[in-house]
Coordinates of C-alpha atoms and ligand atoms in Angstrom, one line a residue:
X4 CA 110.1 29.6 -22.8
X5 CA 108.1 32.6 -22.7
X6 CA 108.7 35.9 -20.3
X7 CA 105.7 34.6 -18.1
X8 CA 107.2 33.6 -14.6
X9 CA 103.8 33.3 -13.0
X10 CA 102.8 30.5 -15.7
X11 CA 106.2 28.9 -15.3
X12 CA 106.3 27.1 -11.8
X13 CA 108.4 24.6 -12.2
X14 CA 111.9 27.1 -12.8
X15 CA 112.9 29.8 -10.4
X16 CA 111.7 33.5 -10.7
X17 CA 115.4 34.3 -11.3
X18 CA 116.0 31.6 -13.7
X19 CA 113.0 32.8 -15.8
X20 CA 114.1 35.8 -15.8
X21 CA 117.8 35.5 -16.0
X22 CA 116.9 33.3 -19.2
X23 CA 115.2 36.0 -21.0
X24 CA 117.7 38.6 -20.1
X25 CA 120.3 36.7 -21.6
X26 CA 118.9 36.1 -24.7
X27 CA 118.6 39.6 -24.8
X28 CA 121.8 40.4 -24.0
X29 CA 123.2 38.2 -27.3
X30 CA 120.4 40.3 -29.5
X31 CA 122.0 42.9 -28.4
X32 CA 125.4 41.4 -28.8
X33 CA 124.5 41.3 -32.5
X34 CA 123.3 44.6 -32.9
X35 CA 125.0 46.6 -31.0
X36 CA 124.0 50.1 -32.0
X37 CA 120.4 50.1 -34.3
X38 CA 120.3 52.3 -37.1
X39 CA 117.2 54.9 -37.0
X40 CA 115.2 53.0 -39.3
X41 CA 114.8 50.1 -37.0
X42 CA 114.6 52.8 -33.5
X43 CA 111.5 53.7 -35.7
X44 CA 110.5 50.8 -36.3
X45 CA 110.1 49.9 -32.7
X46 CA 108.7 52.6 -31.9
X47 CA 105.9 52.7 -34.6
X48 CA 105.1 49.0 -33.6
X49 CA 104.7 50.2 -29.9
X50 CA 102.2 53.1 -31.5
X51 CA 100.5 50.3 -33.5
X52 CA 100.5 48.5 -30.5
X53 CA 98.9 50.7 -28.5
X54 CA 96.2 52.0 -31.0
X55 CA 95.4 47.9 -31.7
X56 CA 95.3 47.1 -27.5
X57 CA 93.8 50.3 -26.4
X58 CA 90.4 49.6 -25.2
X59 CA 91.6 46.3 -24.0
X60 CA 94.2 47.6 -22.1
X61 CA 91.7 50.5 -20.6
X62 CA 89.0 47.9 -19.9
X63 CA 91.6 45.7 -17.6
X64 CA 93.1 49.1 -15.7
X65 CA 89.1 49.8 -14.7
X66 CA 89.0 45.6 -14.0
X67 CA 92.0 46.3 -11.7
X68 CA 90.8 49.3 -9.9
X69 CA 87.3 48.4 -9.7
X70 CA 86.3 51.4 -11.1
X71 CA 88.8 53.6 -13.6
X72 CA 87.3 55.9 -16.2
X73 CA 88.4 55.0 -19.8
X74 CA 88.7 59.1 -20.7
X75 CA 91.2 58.9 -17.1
X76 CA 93.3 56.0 -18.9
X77 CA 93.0 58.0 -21.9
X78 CA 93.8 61.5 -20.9
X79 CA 96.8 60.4 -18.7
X80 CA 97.9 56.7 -20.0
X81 CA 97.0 56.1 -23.8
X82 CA 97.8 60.1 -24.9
X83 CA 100.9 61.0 -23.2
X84 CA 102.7 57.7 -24.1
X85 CA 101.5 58.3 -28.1
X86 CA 102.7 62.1 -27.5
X87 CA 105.6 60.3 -25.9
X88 CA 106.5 58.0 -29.1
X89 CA 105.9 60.6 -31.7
X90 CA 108.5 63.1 -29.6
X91 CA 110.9 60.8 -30.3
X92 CA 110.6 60.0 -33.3
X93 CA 110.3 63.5 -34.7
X94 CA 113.5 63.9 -33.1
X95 CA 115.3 60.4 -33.4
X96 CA 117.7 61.6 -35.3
X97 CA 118.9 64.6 -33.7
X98 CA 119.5 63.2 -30.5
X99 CA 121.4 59.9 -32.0
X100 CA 123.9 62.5 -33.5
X101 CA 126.8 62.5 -32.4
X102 CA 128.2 66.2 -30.7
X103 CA 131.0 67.7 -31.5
X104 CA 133.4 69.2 -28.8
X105 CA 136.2 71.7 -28.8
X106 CA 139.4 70.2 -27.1
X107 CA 141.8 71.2 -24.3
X108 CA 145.7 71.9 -25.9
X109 CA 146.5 68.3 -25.0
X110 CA 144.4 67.0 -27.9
X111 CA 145.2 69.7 -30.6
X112 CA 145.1 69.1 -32.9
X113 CA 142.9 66.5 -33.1
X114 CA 138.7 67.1 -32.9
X115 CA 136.8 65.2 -30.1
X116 CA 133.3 64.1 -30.1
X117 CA 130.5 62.6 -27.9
X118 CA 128.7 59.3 -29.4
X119 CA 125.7 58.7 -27.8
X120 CA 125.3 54.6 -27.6
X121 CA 122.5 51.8 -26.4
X122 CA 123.2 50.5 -23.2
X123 CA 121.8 47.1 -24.1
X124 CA 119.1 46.1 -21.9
X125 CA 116.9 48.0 -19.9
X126 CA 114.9 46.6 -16.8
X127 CA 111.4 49.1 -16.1
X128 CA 109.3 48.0 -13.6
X129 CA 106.1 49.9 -12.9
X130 CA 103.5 51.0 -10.6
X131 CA 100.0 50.3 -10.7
X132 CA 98.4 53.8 -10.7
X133 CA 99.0 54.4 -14.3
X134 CA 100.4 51.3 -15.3
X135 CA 100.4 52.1 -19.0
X136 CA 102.5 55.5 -18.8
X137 CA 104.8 54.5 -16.5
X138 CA 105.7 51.2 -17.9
X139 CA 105.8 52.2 -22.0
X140 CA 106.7 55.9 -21.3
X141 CA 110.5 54.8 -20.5
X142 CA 109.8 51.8 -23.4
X143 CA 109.9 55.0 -25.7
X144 CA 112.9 56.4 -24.2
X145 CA 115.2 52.6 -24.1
X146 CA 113.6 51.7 -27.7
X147 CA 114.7 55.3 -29.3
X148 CA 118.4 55.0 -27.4
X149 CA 118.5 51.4 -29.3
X150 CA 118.0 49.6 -26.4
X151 CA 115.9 45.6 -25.4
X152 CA 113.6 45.7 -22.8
X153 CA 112.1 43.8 -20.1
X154 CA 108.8 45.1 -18.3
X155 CA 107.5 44.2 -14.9
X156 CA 104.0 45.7 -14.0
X157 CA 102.7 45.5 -10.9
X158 CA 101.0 42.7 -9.1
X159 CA 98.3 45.0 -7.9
X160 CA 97.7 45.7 -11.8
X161 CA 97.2 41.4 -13.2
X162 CA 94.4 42.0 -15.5
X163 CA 96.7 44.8 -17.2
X164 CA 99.8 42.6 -16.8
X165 CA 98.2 39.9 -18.8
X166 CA 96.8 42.2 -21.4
X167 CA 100.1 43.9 -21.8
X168 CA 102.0 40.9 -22.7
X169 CA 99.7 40.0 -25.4
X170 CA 99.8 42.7 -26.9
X171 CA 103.7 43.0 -26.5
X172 CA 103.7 39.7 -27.7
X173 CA 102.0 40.3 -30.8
X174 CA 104.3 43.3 -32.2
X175 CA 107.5 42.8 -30.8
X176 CA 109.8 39.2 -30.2
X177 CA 110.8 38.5 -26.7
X178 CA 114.2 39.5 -27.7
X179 CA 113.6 42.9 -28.5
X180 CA 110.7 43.7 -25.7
X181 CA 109.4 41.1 -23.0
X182 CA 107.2 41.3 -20.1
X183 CA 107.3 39.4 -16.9
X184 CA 104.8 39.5 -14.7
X185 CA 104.1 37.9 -10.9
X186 CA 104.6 38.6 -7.2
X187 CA 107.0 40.7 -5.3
X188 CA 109.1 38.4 -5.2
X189 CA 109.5 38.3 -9.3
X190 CA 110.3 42.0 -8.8
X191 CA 112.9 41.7 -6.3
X192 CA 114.4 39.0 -8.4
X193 CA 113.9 41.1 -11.3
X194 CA 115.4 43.5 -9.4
X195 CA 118.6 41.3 -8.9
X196 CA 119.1 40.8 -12.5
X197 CA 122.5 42.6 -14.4
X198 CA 120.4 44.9 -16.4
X199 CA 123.0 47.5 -18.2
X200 CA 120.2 50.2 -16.3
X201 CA 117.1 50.0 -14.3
X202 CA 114.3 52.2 -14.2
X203 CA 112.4 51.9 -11.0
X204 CA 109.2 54.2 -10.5
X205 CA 107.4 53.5 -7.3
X206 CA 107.4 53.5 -3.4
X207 CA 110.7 55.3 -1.7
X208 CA 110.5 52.2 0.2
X209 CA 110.8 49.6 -2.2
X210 CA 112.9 52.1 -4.5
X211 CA 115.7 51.6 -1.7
X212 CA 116.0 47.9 -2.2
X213 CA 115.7 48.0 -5.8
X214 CA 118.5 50.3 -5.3
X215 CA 120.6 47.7 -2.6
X216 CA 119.8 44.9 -5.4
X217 CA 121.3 46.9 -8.3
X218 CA 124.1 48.0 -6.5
X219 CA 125.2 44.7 -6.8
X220 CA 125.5 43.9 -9.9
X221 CA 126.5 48.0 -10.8
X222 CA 123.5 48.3 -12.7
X223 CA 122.4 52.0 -13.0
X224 CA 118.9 52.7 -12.0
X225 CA 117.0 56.0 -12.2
X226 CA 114.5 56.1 -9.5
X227 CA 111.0 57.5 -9.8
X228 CA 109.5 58.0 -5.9
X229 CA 107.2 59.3 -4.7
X230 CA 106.4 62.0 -1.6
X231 CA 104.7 64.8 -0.5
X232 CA 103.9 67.2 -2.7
X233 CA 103.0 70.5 -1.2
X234 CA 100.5 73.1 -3.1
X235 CA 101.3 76.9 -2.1
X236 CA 98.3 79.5 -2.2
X237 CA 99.9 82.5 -2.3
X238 CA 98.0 85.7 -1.1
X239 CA 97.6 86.7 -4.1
X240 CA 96.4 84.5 -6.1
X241 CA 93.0 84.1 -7.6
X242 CA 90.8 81.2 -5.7
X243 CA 88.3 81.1 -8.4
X244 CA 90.9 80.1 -10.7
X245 CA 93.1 78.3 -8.2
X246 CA 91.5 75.8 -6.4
X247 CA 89.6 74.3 -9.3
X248 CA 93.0 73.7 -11.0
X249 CA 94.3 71.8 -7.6
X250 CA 91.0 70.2 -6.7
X251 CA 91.3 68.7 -10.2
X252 CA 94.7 67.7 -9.4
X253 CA 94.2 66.5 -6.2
X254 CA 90.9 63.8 -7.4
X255 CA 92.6 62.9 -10.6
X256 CA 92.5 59.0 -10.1
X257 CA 90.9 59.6 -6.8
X258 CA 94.7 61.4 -5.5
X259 CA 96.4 58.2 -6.9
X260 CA 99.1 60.1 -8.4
X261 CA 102.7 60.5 -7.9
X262 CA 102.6 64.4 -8.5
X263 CA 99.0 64.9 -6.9
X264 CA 99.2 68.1 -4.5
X265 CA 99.4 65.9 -1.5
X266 CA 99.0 68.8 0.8
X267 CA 98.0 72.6 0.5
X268 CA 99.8 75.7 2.3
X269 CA 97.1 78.4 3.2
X270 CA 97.4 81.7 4.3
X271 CA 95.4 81.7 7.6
X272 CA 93.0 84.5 6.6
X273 CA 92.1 82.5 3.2
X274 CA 91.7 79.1 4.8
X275 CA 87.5 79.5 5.2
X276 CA 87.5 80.6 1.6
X277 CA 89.6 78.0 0.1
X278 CA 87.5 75.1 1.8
X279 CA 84.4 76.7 0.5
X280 CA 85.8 77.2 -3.1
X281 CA 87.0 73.5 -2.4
X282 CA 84.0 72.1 -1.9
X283 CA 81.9 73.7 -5.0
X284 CA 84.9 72.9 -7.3
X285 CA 84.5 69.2 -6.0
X286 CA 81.2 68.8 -6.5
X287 CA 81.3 70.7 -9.6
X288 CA 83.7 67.7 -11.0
X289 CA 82.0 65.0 -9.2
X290 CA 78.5 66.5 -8.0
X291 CA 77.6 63.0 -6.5
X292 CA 80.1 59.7 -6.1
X293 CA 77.0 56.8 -5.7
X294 CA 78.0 54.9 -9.7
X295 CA 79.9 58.0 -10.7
X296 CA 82.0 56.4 -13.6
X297 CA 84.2 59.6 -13.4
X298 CA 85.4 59.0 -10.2
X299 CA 88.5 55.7 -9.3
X300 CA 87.9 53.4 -7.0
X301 CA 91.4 53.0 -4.2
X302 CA 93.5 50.3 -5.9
X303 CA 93.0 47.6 -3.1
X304 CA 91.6 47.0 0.4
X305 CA 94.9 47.3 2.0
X306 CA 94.9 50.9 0.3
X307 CA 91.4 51.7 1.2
X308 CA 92.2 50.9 4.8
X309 CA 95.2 53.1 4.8
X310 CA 93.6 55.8 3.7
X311 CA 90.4 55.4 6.1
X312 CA 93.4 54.6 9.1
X313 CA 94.7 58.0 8.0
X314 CA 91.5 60.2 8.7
X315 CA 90.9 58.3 11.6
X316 CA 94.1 58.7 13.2
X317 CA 93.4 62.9 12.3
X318 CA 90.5 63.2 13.9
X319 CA 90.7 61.5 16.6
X320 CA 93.9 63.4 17.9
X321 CA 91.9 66.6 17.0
X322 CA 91.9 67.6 13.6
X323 CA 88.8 68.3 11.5
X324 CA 87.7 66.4 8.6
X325 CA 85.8 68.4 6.2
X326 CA 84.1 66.3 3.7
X327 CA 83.6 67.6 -0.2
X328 CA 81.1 65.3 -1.5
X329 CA 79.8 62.8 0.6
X330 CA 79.8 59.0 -0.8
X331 CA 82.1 56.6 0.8
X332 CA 81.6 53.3 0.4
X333 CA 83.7 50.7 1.5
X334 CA 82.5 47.7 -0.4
X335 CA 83.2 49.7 -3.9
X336 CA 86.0 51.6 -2.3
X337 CA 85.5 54.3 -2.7
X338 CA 86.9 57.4 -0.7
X339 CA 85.3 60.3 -0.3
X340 CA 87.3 63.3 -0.8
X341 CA 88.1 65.1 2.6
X342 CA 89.5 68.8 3.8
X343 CA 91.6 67.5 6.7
X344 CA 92.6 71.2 8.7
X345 CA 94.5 71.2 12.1
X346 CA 96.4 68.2 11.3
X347 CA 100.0 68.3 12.9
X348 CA 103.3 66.6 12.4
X349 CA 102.8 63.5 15.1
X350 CA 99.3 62.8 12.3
X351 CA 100.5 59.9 9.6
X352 CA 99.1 61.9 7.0
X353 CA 101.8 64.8 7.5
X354 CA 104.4 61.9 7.6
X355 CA 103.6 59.9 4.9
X356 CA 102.6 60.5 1.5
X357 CA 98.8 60.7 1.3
X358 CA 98.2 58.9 -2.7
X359 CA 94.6 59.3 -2.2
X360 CA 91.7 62.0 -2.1
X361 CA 92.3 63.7 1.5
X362 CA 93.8 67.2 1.5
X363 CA 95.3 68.5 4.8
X364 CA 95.4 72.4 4.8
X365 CA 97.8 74.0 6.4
X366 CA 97.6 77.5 7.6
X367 CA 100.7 80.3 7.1
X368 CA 101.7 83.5 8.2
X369 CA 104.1 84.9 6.2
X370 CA 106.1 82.9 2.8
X371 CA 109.2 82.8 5.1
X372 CA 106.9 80.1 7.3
X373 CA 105.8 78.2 4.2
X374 CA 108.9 77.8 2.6
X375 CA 110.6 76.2 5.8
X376 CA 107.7 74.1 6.4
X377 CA 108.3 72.9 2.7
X378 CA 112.2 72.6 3.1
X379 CA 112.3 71.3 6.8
X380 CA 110.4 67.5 4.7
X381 CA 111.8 65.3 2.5
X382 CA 112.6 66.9 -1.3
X383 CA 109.0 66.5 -3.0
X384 CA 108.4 65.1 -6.5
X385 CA 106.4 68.2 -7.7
X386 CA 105.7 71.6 -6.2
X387 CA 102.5 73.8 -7.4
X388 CA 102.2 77.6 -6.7
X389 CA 99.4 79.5 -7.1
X390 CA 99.6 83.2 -7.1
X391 CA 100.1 86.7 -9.7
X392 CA 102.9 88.5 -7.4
X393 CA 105.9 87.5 -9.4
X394 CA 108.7 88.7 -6.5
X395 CA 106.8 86.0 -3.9
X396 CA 106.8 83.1 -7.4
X397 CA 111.1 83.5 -7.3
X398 CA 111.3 83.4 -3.5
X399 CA 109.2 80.0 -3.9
X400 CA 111.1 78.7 -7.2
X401 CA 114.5 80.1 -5.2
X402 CA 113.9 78.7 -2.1
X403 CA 113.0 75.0 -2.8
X404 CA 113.8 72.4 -4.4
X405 CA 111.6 69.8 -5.6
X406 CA 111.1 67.1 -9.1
X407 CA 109.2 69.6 -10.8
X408 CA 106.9 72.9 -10.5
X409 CA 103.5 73.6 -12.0
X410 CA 102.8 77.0 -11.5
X411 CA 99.0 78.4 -11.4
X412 CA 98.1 74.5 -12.4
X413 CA 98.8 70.9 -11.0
X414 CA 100.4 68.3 -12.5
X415 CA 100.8 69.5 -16.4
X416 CA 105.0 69.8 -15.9
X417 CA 104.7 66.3 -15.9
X418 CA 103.0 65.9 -19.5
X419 CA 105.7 68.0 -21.2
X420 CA 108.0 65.8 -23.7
X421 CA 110.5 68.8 -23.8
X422 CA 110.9 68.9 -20.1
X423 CA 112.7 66.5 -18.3
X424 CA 111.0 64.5 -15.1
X425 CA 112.3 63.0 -12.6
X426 CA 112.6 63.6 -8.1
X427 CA 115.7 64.8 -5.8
X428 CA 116.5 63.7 -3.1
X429 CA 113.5 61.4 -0.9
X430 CA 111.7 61.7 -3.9
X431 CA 114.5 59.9 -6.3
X432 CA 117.0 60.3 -8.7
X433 CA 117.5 60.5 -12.3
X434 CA 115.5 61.7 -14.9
X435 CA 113.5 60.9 -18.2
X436 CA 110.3 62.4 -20.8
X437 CA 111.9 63.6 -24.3
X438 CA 115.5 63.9 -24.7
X439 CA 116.4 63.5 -21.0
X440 CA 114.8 59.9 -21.4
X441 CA 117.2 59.3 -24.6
X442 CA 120.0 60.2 -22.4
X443 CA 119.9 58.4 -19.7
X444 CA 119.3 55.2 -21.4
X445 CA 122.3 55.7 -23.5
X446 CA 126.4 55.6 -22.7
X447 CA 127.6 59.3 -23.8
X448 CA 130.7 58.3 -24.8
X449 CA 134.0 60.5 -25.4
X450 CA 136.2 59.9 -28.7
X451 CA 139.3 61.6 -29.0
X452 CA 140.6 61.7 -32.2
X453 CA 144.6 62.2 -32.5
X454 CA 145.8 63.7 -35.5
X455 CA 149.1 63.2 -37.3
X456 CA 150.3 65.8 -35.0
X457 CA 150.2 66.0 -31.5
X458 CA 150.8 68.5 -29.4
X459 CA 151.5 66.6 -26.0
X460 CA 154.4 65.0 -28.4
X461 CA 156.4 68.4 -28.1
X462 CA 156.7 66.8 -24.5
X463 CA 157.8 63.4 -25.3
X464 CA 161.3 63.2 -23.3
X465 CA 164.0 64.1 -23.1
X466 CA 163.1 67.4 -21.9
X467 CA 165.0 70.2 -23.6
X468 CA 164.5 73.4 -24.5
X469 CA 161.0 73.0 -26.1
X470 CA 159.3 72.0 -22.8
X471 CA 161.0 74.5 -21.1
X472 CA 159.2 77.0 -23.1
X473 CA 156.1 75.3 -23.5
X474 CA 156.2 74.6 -20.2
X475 CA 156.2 78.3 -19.4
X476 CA 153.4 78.8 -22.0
X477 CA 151.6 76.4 -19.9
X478 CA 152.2 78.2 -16.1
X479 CA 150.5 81.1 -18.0
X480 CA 147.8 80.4 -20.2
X481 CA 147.2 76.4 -18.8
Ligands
NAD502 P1 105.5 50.1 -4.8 O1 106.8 50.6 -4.5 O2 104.7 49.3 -3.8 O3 105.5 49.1 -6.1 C1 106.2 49.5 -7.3 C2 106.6 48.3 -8.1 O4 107.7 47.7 -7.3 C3 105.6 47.3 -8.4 O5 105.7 46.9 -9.7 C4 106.0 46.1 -7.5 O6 105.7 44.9 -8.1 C5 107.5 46.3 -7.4 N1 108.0 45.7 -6.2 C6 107.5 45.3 -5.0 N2 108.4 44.8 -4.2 C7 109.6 44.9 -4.8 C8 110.9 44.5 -4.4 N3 111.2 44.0 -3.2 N4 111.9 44.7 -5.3 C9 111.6 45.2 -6.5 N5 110.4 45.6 -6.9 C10 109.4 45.5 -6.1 O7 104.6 51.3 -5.3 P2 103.1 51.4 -5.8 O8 102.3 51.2 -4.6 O9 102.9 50.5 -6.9 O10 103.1 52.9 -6.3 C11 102.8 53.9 -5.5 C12 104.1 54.7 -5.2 O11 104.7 55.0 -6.5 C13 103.8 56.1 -4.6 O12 104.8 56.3 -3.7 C14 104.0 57.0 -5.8 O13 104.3 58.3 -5.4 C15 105.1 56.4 -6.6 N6 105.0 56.8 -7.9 C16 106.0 57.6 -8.4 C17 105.9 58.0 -9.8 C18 107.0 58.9 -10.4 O14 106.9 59.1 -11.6 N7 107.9 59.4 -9.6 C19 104.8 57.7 -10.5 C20 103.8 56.9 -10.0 C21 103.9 56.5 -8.7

C-alpha cells in the first residue's frame, strides 16, 4: 500500500496511516541510531530531490494559489530549505556528538555525558502558504537527528501534495520518508497517530486539537501558530528606509505569511507620512496589480471572503480604508493592498490575525502606550522595530516578548539557520531552523558512567564514622 489515503477508499484514513507508521516504526526498530553517512545520505537525496522537482513543484504552488510567482517560491520555499539542508550537513557531525558534562560529588568519580538520539518517527504536517518550507524545512531537521518521516500537506495545497509525493517517491522508500495526503479529516487522524513527535505549523485553532490529539498518545509536538505580529515605527526611525522594508514584508505572498507585520504602531504625528511613503513603496513593488505575475493571488474563496468581510466590517463601524494600488478583483482573487487607520479593538481585524495584504495603523503617544498595546494581545510570532535610538530598541526588546524580532527589516530572523524559530505563548511552542531543529527532534539523553570507585559508596550503611564526617563535609560545601 502506498502513503496515498485519498487514492485508498476502501481502508480508513487511520488504517492507512497507522499502516505506514508502523512500518516505519520497525525501520526504525532496525536502525536505531544512523551513522552520519546515511544522515547525509538523506539529506543529499532531499537536495537532489528538490533541484530534480523544482519547477514542478513551483508550477503546482502557482496552480494552487491561482497566481504564485516562481522567484516568491524561489526566494522563500526552494532557497531557504537548500540553505536549510546544507546547514546541517556542514554541521551533522558536531551536533550528533555527544557532550561531555562535569558531575555533582555523587557521581565522582565517574564522567557523565549527553547522547543526543533519533526519536524514531516524526509526524510534520504543513500549511499551505509556503508549503515547500514548512513541510521539508523540519524534513532537514528529523532526517539530520536520524529520524523517518511522514508528511501531510495541506488540502488547500492538492496540486503540490501530489507533486510532492512523487518526487518523495522517487528518492526516498516509504519507510524512510512518506507523504499522505487528503482532507481534514486525514490530518486529524494523522494527528491521532503515536508519532514519537509532532510538528504542527499552522492555525492556533487547529494547533489546539492537534495538541488535544497528541496528548493522547504523549506524543511531543512543537507547534508553529500563527498571530498578530505588530511593526513598531519608532520616532526615530528613517521612513524612507522603513516602510519599504515593511511594505515588502507585509505584500510578500500577498500578507500570506506567518511572520508578515500584521499591524503597524505609529507615532500619531508620523501617521500622514507613513501612509504616503506607504503608498509609493507599494506601487514601487507592484506599480499596477491587473496580470501582475509578481503579485499572489488569496489561497481560496473562503480566504478572499475573509479578507473582503474584514475591510468591510472596518469601514462600516468607521475606520478608513486607504487603498495602495488599486486592482481588486474578485474572480482572480486578488486583494488589493489596503491602509486600514481608526480601526479599534471591537474591528475583526484587530482580533484576529490578518494573513493577507490589509495593514491597520495604529497611532501612539509615547513607547510606554505601544508596548502595552503590544503586551495587553496574545504573544506574537515575530515582532519588527524600526528606529536608530538604541535606549527606545532595549525598552522594546525588554519589554515584549514575542517568536522572533527583526529589527530595521521584516521577516529575515526567520531565514537564519543559526537562529532558532519558533512562537510563545498564543503563537506556539517549541522551536526549530539549524541546531535547534536537531534538538528537538532528538532524545538528549543523560549517561552516567560509574567508575570502579564511587563516592556515594563511602555512604553505603552502616553509618559510622566516615559519614559522619562526610556528612559534615556535605552540610558545608553540598
Ligand atoms: P490551518 O490550521 O487551517 O491548517 C494547517 C494544517 O492543519 C493543514 O495541513 C490542514 O490540513 C491541517 N488540519 C486541518 N484540520 C486539522 C485537524 N483537525 N487536525 C490536524 N490537522 C488539521 O492553517 P492554514 O490556514 O493552512 O495556515 C495559516 C495559519 O498558519 C496562520 O495562522 C499562520 O500564521 C500559520 N502559520 C504559522 C507558521 C509558523 O511557522 N509559525 C508558518 C506558516 C503559517
Amino acid at each position: 500500500m502506498d502513503g496515498n489515503v485519498s487514492d485508498r477508499q476502501a481502508v480508513s484514513p487511520e488504517v492507512a496511516i497507522e499502516s505506514v507508521l508502523s512500518r516505519q516504526k520497525v525501520a526504525y526498530l532496525g536502525d536505531i541510531n544512523p551513522p552520519a553517512a546515511l544522515r547525509r545520505d538523506r539529506l543529499d537525496r532531499l537536495e537532489r530531490m528538490i533541484l530534480a522537482w523544482q519547477d514542478r513543484l513551483a508550477a503546482a504552488i502557482s496552480e494552487d494559489f491561482g497566481n504564485r510567482s516562481a522567484v516568491v517560491t524561489t526566494l522563500a520555499d526552494i532557497v531557504p530549505t537548500r540553505a536549510a539542508i546544507r546547514h546541517a550537513r556542514r554541521h551533522l557531525k558536531g551536533w550528533m556528538r555527544p557532550r561531555r558534562v562535569s558531575l555533582a560529588w555523587t557521581g565522582q568519580p565517574g564522567s557523565g555525558q549527553i547522547l543526543r538520539q533519533p526519536l524514531g518517527v516524526v509526524g510534520i504536517i504543513a500549511p499551505w502558504n509556503y508549503p515547500m518550507n514548512l513541510m521539508l524545512s523540519p524534513l532537514v531537521g528529523a532526517l539530520a537527528a536520524g529520524n523517518r518521516a511522514m508528511l501531510k500537506p495541506s488540502e488547500l495545497t492538492p496540486r503540490f501534495s501530489e507533486v510532492l509525493d512523487a518526487a518523495v517517491k522517487e528518492f526516498f522508500v516509504e519507510d524512510e520518508v512518506a507523504v499522505i495526503t487528503g482532507g481534514p479529516e486525514v490530518a486529524a487522524a494523522f494527528s491521532a497517530a503515536p508519532f514519537d513527535h509532532l510538528v504542527f505549523t499552522g492555525s492556533t485553532a487547529v494547533g489546539r486539537r492537534v495538541a488535544e490529539a497528541a496528548a493522547r498518545n504523549l506524543t511531543p509536538v512543537t507547534l508553529e501558530l500563527g498571530g498578530k505580529s505588530p511593526a513598531i515605527i519608532d520616532a526615530s526611525a528613517d521612513l524612507d528606509s522603513a516602510v519599504p522594508r515593511l511594505i515588502w514584508g507585509k505584500l510578500l505572498n500577498s500578507g500570506q505569511t506567518c511572520v508578515a507585520p500584521d499591524y503597524a504602531l505609529v507615532p500619531r504625528d508620523r501617521v500622514e507620512a507613513f501612509v504616503a511613503a506607504a503608498r509609493a513603496a507599494a506601487q514601487k513593488q507592484y506599480p499596477s496589480l491587473a496580470g501582475n505575475p509578481d503579485y499572489t493571488s488569496i489561497i481560496s474563496p473562503r480566504h478572499f471572503d475573509r479578507l473582503a468581510g474584514l475591510i468591510d466590517e472596518a469601514r462600516g463601524k468607521g475606520a478608513e480604508v486607504i487603498e495602495l494600488v488599486p486592482g481588486t478583483d474578485a474572480v482572480r482573487r486578488i486583494l488589493a493592498p489596503v491602509i486600514v487607520t481608526g480601526a479599534n479593538d471591537t474591528m475583526a481585524l484587530m482580533r484576529e490575525e490578518i494573513f493577507g495584504p490589509i495593514l491597520p495603523v495604529i497611532p501612539y503617544d509615547t513607547l510606554d502606550e505601544a508596548l502595552s498595546f503590544v503586551n495587553a494581545r496574545g504573544r506574537p510570532l515575530a515582532l519588527y522595530w524600526f528606529g536608530s535610538d538604541r535606549s527606545a530598541e532595549g525598552r522594546v526588546l525588554n519589554g515584549t516578548i514575542s517568536g522572533g524580532v527583526t529589527i530595521n527589516d521584516t521577516i529575515l530572523h526567520l531565514a537564519q539557520d543559526n537562529l532558532p524559530f519558533g512562537g510563545v505563548g498564543a503563537s506556539g511552542y517549541g522551536q526549530y531552523h539549524g541546531e535547534a531543529g536537531f534538538v528537538a527532534l532528538s532524545k538528549e539523553k543523560p549517561v552516567l558512567r560509574q567508575s570502579r570507585l564511587s563516592a556515594v559508596a563511602l555512604l553505603y550503611p552502616p553509618y559510622g564514622k566516615i559519614a559522619g564526617m562526610l556528612l559534615k563535609v556535605l552540610a558545608r560545601f553540598g
